Short mmCIF file of C-alpha atoms in Angstrom, two decimals:
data_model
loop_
_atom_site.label_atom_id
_atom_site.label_comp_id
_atom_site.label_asym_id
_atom_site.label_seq_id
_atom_site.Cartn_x
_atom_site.Cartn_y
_atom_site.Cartn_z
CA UNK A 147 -59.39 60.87 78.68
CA UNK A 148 -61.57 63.59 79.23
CA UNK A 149 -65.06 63.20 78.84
CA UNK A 150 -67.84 65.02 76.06
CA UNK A 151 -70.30 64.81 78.90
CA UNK A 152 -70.53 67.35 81.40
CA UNK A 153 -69.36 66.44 84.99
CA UNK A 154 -71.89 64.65 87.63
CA UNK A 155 -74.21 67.40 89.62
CA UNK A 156 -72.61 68.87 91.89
CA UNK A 157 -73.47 67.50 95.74
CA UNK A 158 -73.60 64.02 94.52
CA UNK A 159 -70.60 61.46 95.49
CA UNK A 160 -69.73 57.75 94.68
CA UNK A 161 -68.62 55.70 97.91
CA UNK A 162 -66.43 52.86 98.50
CA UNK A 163 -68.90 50.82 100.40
CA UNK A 164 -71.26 50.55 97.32
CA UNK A 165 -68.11 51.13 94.35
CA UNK A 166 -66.72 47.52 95.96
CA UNK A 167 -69.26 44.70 95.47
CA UNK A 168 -68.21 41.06 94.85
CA UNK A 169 -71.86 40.36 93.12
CA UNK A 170 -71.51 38.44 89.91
CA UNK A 171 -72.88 39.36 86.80
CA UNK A 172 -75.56 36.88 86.10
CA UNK A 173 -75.68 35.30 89.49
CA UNK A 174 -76.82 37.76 90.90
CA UNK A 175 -79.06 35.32 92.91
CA UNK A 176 -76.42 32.68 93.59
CA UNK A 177 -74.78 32.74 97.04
CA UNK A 178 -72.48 29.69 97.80
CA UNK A 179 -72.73 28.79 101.32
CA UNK A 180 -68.81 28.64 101.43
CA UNK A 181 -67.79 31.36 100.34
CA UNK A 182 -66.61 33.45 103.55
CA UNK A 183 -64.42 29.89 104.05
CA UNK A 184 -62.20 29.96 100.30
CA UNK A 185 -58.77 30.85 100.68
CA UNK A 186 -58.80 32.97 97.21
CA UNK A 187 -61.47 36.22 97.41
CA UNK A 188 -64.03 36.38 94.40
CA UNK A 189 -61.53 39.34 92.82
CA UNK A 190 -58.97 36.54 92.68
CA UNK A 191 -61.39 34.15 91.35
CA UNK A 192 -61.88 37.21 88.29
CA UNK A 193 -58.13 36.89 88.12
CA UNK A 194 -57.85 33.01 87.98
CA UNK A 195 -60.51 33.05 85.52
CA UNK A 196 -59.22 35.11 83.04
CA UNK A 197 -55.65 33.59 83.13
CA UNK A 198 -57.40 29.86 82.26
CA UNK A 199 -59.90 31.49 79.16
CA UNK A 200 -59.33 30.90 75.29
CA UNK A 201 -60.00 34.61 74.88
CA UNK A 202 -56.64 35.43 77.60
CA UNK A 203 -54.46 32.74 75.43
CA UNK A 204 -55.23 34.03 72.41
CA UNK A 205 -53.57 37.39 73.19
CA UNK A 206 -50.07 35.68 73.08
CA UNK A 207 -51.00 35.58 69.47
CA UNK A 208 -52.27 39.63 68.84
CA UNK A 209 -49.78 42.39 67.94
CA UNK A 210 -49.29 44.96 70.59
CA UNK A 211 -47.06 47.27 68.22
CA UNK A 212 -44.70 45.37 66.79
CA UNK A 213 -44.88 42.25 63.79
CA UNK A 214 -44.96 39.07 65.63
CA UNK A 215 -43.14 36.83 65.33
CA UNK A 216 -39.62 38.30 65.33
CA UNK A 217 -35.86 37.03 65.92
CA UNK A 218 -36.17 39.91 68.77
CA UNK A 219 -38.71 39.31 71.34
CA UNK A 220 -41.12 42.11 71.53
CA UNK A 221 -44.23 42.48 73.33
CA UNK A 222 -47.75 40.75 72.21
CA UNK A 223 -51.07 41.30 73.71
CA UNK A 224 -50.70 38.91 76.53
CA UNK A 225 -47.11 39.83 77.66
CA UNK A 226 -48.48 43.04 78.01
CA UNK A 227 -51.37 42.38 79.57
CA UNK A 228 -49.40 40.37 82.33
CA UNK A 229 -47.19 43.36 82.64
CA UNK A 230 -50.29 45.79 83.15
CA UNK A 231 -51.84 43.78 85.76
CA UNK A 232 -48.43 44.02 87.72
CA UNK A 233 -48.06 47.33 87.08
CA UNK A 234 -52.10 47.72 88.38
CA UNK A 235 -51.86 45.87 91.90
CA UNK A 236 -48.63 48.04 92.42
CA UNK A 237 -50.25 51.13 91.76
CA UNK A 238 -53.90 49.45 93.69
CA UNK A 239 -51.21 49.20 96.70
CA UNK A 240 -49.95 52.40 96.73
CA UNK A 241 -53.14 54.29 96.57
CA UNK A 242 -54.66 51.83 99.21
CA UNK A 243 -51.35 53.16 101.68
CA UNK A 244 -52.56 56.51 101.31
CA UNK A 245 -56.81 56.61 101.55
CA UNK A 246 -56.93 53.77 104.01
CA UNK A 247 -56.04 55.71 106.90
CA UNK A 248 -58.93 57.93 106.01
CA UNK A 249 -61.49 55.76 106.20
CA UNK A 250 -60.10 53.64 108.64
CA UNK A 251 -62.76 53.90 110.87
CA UNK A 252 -65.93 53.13 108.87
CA UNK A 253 -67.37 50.05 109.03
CA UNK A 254 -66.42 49.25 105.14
CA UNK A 255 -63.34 50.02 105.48
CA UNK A 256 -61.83 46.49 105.48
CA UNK A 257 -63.40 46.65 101.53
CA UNK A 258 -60.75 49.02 100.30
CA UNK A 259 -58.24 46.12 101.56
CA UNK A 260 -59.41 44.43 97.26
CA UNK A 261 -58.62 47.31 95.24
CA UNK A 262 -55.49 45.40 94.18
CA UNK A 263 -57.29 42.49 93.52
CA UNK A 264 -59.75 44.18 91.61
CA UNK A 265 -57.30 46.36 89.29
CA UNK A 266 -55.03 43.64 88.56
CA UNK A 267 -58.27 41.61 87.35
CA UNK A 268 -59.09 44.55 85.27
CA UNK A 269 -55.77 45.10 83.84
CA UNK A 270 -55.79 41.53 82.40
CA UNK A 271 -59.18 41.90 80.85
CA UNK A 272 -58.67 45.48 79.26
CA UNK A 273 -57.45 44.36 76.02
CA UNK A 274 -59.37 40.58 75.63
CA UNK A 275 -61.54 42.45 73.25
CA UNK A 276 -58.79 43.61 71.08
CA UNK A 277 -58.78 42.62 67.23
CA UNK A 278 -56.05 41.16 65.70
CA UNK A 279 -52.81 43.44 64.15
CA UNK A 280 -53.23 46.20 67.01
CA UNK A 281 -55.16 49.33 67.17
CA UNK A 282 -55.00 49.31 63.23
CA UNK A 283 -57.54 46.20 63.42
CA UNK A 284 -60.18 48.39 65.26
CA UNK A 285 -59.55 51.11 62.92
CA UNK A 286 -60.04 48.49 59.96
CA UNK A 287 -63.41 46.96 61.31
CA UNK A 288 -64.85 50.66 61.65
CA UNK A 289 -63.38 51.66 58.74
CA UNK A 290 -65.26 48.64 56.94
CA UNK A 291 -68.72 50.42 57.82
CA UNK A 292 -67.97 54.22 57.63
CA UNK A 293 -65.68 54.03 54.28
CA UNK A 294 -65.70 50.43 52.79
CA UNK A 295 -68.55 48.28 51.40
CA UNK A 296 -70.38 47.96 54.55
CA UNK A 297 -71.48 51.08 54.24
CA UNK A 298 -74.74 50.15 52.60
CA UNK A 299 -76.15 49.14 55.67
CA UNK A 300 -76.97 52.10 57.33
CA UNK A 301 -80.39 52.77 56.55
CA UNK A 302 -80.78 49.31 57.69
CA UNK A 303 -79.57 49.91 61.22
CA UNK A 304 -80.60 51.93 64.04
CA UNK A 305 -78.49 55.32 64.55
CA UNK A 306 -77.00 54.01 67.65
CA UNK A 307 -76.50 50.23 66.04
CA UNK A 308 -74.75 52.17 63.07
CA UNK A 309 -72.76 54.06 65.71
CA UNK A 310 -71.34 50.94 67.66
CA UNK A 311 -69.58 49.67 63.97
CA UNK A 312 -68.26 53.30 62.68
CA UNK A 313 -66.68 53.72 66.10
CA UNK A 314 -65.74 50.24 67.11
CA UNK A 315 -63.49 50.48 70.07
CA UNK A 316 -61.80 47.04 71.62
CA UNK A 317 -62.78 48.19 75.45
CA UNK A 318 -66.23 48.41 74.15
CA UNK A 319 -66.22 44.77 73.10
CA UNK A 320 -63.99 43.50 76.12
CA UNK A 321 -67.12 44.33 77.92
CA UNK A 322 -69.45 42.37 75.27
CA UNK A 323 -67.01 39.72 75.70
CA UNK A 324 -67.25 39.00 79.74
CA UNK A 325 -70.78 39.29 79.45
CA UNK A 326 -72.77 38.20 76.79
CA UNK A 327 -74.54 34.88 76.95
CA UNK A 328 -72.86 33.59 73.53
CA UNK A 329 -75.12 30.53 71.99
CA UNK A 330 -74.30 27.90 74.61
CA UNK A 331 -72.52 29.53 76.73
CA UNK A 332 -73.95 30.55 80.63
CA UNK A 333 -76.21 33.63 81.35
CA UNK A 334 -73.71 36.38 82.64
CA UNK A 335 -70.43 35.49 80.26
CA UNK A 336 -67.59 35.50 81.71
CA UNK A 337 -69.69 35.98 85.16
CA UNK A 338 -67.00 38.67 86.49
CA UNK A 339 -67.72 40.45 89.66
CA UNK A 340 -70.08 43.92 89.25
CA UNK A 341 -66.12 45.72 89.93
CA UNK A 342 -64.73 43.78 87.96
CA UNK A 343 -66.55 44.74 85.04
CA UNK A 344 -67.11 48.41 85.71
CA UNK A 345 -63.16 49.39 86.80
CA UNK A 346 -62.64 47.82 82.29
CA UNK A 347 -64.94 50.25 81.22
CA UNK A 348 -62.53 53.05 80.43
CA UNK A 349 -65.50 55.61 78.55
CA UNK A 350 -68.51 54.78 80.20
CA UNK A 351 -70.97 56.28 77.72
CA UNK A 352 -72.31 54.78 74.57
CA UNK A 353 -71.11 55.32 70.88
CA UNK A 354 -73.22 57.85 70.18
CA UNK A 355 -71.55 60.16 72.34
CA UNK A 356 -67.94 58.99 71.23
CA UNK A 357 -65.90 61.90 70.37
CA UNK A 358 -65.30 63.39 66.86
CA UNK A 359 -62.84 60.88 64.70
CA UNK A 360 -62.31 58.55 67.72
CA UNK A 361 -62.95 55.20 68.81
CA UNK A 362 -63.50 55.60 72.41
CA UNK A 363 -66.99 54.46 74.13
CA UNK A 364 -67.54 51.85 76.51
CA UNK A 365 -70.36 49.34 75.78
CA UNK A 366 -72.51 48.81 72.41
CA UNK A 367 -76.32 48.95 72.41
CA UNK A 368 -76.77 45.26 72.78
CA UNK A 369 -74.69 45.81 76.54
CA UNK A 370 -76.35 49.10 77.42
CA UNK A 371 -78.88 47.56 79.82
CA UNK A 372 -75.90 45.15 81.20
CA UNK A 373 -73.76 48.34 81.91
CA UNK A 374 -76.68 50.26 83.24
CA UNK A 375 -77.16 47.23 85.69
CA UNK A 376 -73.75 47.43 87.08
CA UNK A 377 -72.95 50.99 87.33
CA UNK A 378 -76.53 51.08 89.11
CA UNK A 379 -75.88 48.34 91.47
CA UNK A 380 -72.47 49.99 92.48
CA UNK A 381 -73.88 53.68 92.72
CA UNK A 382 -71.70 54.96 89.75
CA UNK A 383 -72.99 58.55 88.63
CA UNK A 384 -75.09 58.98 85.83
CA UNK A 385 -74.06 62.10 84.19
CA UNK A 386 -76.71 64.06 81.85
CA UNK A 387 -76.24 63.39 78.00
CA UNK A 388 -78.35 64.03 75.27
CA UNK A 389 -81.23 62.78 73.35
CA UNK A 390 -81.50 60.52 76.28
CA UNK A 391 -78.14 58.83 75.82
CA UNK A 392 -76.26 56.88 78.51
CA UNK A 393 -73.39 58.20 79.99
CA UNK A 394 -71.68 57.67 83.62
CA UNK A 395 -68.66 58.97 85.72
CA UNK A 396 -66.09 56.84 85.42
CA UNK A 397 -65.68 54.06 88.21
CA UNK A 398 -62.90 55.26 90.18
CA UNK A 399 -60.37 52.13 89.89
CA UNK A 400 -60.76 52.54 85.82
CA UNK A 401 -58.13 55.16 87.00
CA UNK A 402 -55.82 53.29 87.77
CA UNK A 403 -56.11 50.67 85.38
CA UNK A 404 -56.11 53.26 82.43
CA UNK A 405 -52.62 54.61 84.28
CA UNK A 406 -51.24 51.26 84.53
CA UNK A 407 -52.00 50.52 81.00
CA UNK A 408 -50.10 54.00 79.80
CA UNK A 409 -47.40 53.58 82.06
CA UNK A 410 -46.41 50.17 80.33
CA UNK A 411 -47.06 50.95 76.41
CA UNK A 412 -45.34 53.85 76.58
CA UNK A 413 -41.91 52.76 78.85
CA UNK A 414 -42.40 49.39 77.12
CA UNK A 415 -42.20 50.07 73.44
CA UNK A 416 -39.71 52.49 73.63
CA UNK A 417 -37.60 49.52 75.10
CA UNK A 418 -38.94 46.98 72.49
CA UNK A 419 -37.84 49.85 69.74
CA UNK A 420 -34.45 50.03 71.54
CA UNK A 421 -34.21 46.17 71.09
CA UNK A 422 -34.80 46.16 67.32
CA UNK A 423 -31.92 49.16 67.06
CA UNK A 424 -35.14 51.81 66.06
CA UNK A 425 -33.79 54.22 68.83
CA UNK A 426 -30.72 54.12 69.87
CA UNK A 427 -28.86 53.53 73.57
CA UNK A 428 -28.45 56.75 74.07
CA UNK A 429 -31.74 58.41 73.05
CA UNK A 430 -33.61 56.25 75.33
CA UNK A 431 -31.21 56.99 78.45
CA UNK A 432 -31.51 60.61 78.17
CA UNK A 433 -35.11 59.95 77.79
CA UNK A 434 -35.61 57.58 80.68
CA UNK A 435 -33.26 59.65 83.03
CA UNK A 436 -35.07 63.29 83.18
CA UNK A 437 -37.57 61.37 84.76
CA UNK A 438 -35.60 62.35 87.60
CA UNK A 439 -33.89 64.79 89.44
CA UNK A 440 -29.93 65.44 89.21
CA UNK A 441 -29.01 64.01 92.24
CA UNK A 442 -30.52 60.96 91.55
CA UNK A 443 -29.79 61.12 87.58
CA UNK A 444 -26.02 61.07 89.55
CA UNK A 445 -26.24 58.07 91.43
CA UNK A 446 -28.23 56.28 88.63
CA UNK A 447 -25.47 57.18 86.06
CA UNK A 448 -22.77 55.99 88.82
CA UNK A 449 -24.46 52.19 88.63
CA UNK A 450 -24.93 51.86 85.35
CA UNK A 451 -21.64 52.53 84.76
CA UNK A 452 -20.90 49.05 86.17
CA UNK A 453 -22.65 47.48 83.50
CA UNK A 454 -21.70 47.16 79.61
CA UNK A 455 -24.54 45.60 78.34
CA UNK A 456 -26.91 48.23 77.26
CA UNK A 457 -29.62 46.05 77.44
CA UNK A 458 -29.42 46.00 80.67
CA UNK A 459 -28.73 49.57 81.60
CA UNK A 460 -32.36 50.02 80.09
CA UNK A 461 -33.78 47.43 82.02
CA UNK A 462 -32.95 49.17 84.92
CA UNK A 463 -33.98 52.23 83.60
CA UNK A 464 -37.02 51.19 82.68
CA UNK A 465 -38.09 49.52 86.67
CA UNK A 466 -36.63 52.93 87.63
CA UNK A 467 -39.10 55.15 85.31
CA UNK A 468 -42.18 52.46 86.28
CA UNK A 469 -41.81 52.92 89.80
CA UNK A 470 -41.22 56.57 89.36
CA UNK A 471 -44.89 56.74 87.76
CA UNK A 472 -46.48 54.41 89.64
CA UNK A 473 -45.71 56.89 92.88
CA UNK A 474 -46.44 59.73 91.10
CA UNK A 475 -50.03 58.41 89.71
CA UNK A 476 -50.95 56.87 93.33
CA UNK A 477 -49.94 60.42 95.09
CA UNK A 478 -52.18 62.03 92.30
CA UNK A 479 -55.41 59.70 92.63
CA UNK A 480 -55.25 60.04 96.40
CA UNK A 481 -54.81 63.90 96.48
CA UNK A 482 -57.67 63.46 93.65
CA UNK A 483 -60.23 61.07 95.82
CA UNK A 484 -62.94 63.51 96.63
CA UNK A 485 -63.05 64.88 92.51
CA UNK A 486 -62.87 61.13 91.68
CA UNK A 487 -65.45 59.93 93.65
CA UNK A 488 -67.58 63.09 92.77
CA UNK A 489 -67.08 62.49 89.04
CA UNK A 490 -65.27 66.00 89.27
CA UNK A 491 -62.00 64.73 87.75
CA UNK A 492 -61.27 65.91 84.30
CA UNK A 493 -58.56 63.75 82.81
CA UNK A 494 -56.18 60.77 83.26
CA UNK A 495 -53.82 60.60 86.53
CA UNK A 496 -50.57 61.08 84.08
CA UNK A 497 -52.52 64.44 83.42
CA UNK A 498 -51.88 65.42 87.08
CA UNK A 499 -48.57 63.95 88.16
CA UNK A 500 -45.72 66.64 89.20
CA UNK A 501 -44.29 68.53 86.09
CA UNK A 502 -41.34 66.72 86.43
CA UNK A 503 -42.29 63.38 85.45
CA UNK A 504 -45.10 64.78 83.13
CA UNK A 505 -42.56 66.37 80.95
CA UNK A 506 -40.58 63.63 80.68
CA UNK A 507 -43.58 61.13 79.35
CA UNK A 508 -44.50 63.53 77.05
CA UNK A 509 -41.21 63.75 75.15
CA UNK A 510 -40.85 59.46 75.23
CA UNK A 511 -44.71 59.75 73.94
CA UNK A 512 -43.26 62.26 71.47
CA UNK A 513 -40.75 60.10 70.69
CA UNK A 514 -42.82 57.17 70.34
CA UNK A 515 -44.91 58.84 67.62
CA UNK A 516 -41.84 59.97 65.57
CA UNK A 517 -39.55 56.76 65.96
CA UNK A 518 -41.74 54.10 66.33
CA UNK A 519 -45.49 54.41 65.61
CA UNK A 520 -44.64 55.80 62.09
CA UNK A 521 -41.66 53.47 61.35
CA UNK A 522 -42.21 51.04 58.12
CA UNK A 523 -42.32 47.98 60.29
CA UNK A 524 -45.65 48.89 62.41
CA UNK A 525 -47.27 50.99 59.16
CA UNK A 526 -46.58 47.38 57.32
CA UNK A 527 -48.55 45.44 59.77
CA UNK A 528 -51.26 48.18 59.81
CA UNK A 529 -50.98 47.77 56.04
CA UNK A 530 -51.69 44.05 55.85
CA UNK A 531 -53.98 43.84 58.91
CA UNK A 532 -56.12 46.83 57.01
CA UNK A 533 -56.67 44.66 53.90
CA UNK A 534 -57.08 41.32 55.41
CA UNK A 535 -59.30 42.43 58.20
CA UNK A 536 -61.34 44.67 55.10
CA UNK A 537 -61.63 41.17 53.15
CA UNK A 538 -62.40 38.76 55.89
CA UNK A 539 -65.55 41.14 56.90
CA UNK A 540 -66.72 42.12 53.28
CA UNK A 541 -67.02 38.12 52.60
CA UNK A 542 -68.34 36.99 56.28
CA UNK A 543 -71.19 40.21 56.36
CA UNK A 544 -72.14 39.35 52.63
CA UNK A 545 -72.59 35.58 54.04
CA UNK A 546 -74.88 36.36 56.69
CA UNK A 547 -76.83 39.04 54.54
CA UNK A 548 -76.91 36.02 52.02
CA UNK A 549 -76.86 32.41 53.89
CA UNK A 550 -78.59 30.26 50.98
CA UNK A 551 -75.77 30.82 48.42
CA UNK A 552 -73.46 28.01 48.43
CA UNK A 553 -70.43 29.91 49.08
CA UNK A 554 -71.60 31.46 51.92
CA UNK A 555 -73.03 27.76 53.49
CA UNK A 556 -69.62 26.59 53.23
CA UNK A 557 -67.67 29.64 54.81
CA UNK A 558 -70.60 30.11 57.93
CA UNK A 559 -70.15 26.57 58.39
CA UNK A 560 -66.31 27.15 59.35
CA UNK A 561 -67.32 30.02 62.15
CA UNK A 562 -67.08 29.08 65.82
CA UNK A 563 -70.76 27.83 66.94
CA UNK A 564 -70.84 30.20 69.78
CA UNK A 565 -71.20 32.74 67.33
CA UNK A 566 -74.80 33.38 66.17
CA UNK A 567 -74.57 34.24 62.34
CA UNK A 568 -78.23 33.59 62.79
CA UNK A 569 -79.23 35.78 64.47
CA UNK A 570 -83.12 37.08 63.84
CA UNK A 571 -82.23 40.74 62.84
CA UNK A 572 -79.45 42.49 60.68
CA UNK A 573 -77.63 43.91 63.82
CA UNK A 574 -77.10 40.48 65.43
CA UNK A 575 -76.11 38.73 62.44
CA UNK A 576 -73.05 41.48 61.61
CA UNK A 577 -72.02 41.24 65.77
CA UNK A 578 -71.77 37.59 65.21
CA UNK A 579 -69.11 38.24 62.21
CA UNK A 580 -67.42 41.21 64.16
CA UNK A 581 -67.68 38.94 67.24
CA UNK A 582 -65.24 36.23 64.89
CA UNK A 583 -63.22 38.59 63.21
CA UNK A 584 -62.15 40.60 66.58
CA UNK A 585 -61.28 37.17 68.34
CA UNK A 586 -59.10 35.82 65.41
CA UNK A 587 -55.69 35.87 66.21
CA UNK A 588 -52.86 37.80 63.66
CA UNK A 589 -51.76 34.04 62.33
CA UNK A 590 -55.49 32.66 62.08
CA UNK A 591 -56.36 35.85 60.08
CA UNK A 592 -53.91 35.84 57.66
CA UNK A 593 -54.17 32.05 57.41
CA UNK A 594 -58.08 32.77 56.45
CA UNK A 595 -57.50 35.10 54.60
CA UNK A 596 -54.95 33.06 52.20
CA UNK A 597 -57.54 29.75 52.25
CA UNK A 598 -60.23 32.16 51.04
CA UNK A 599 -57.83 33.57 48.44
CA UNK A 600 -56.72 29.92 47.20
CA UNK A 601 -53.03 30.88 48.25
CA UNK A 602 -52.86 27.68 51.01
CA UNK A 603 -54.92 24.89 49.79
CA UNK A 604 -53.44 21.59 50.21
CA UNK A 605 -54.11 18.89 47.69
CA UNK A 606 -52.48 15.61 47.66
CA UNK A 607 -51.20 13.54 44.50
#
């Protein structure tokens, strides 16, 4: 990702000391006693945390790429989400082997020793604000506002308010989602640590400044002053915008979180497509071997050829391709570190890995688009998600606009308490329904959407 905003001023540097802070949003003032005594770190604790929430559960239920369920196992949200967070504290390691010895002797050093903790935390949050049916969903709850019948409400919305919904973007509302005080819930969310929260945020600049025809910002208006308090608390760089808007340099780990998160959609659903028979054995070997050079193309052609299951022989290609990228992404962020921590680095880390392995994840990303990402199974379930997200959101948003009608009493009164379809102005009352919509799972959608459609109603004789 490469950023609209101009890079930091020069002379001005990030630093590990301050970047590393185990400070929890919303308790701030909280300090227990014990805490230098606990066997798990407070990273861990993020970790922990996220594995017991509703939000992390309900990912085993979201589409990743693929319609779930299937007679084929194929990745959901929460597989791959568990797969990113062990791709993430691999990658955390690697870098940590190479820039500890550099800062070995300052007194923070011992800091750095987290990074893994911290990324794998990260990893497993990135995609908790995720709609249901995949990327489509986002592109359906924007869609709603910019195209569809929400678009009556703009004069009724601040520019920036009317930016967050045209350009709804699931990282965004991961952030909303660890730290918003929902009605009855605890000041602080999710109360993540302050690097916790800033190594999600993936486009650290509000919607405003989101570029042309895509969904990519970090935080909506109703989180700018809860983003502004953690990137200022860890001494993240506020780069010059316009009109006043709020951008910042990326926190450095978001690096390797973004990296880890690219490394496994890409390597992963060309291996779920290979599964269903959408690309075949042999497509995906050549693909998966010019990762590498021919001596070792050789020897990994010599042991696969003790193995007839093909299955398998991708497996292996697959760990071979992961660990490939992971060393290539960790030797890039650590030649990197200075740009990084200057806000000087333009792009992702697969942007600056040797040509080698960058040409070779461009043509299984090329291949991705042509074999899988346009195949009638995923443009189905963008289909259907499109129209039942589109319906659930035209009825909810005319219910809160209209909460005396009788119709809309009955369908508020089925929406999860936490979520406050009362809110006192316009802006909070349609984040309330976007706030239920976004956290449905693919099965409760659809199952909504049929109740509301009179195509599941249950009436005994």
């Amino acid at each position: 990702m490469t950023s609209p905003i101009s890079s930091a001023a020069p002379g001005t540097t990030m630093s590990w000391d301050s970047l590393i802070s185990d400070l929890r949003f919303g308790l701030e003032d909280y300090r227990d006693p014990a805490r230098g005594l606990r066997a798990r770190s407070d990273f861990q604790r993020d970790f922990d945390r996220l594995v017991f929430s509703s939000p992390f559960r309900r990912l085993q239920n979201k589409t990743q790429v693929f319609p779930l369920p299937g007679s084929i196992f194929v990745h959901n949200r929460l597989t791959h989400s568990i797969e990113v967070a062990t791709v993430g504290r691999s990658l955390a390691t690697e870098v940590l082997m190479r820039i500890y010895p550099r800062h070995a002797s300052a007194p923070w050093a011992s800091k750095l020793e987290s990074i893994g903790e911290i990324v794998a935390a990260a990893c497993l949050a990135h995609d908790l604000g995720n709609p249901p049916f995949g990327h489509s969903g986002e592109k359906a709850i924007s869609t709603f506002f910019s195209e569809g019948a929400g678009a009556d409400l703009r004069s009724l919305l601040t520019p920036r308010q009317w930016a967050d919904l045209t350009s709804f973007d699931g990282n965004a509302n991961a952030f909303r989602l660890l730290t918003h005080p929902f009605r009855g819930r605890r000041p602080g969310g999710f109360a993540m640590t302050y690097s916790t929260l800033a190594a999600i945020v993936k486009y650290p600049y509000e919607s405003s400044l989101a570029p042309e025809g895509k969904n990519k910002f970090g935080f909506f208006d109703s989180e700018c002053d809860s983003f502004i308090r953690v990137a200022t608390e860890l001494g993240m760089l506020r780069r010059p915008a316009p009109d006043g808007a709020i951008s910042y340099a990326r926190h450095p780990l978001v690096y390797l979180v973004e990296a880890a998160d690219d490394i496994c959609y890409e390597v992963m659903d060309i291996e779920d497509a290979h599964k269903l028979g959408i690309i075949p054995t042999a497509s995906v070997m050549r693909h998966f071997l010019s990762f590498f050079p021919s001596d070792r193309r050789a020897r990994m052609e010599t042991r696969m050829a003790t193995v007839d299951d093909p299955n398998e022989k991708i497996s292996y290609l697959r760990s071979c391709v992961i660990g490939a990228l992971v060393t290539a992404c960790a030797d890039a962020f650590a030649a990197n570190e200075d740009a990084i921590l200057a806000g000087r680095f333009d792009g992702s880390l697969l942007h600056h890995i040797p040509q080698l392995e960058k040409s070779a994840y461009e043509a299984c990303n090329d291949l991705s688009w042509e074999r899988i990402y346009r195949s009638s199974d995923v443009v189905d379930i963008e289909l259907a998600g499109n129209r039942i997200i589109t319906f659930l959101m035209e009825r909810l948003v005319d219910a809160v606009r209209n909460p005396g009608l009788n119709y809309s009493r009955l369908l508020l009164s089925q929406v999860p308490q936490q979520y406050d379809v009362d809110a006192p102005d316009l802006y909070g009352k349609i984040q309330a329904v976007v706030d239920h919509v976004s956290g449905m799972t693919d099965v409760y959608a659809l199952d909504l959407f049929r109740k509301l459609n009179g195509m599941s109603l249950k009436i005994n004789n």
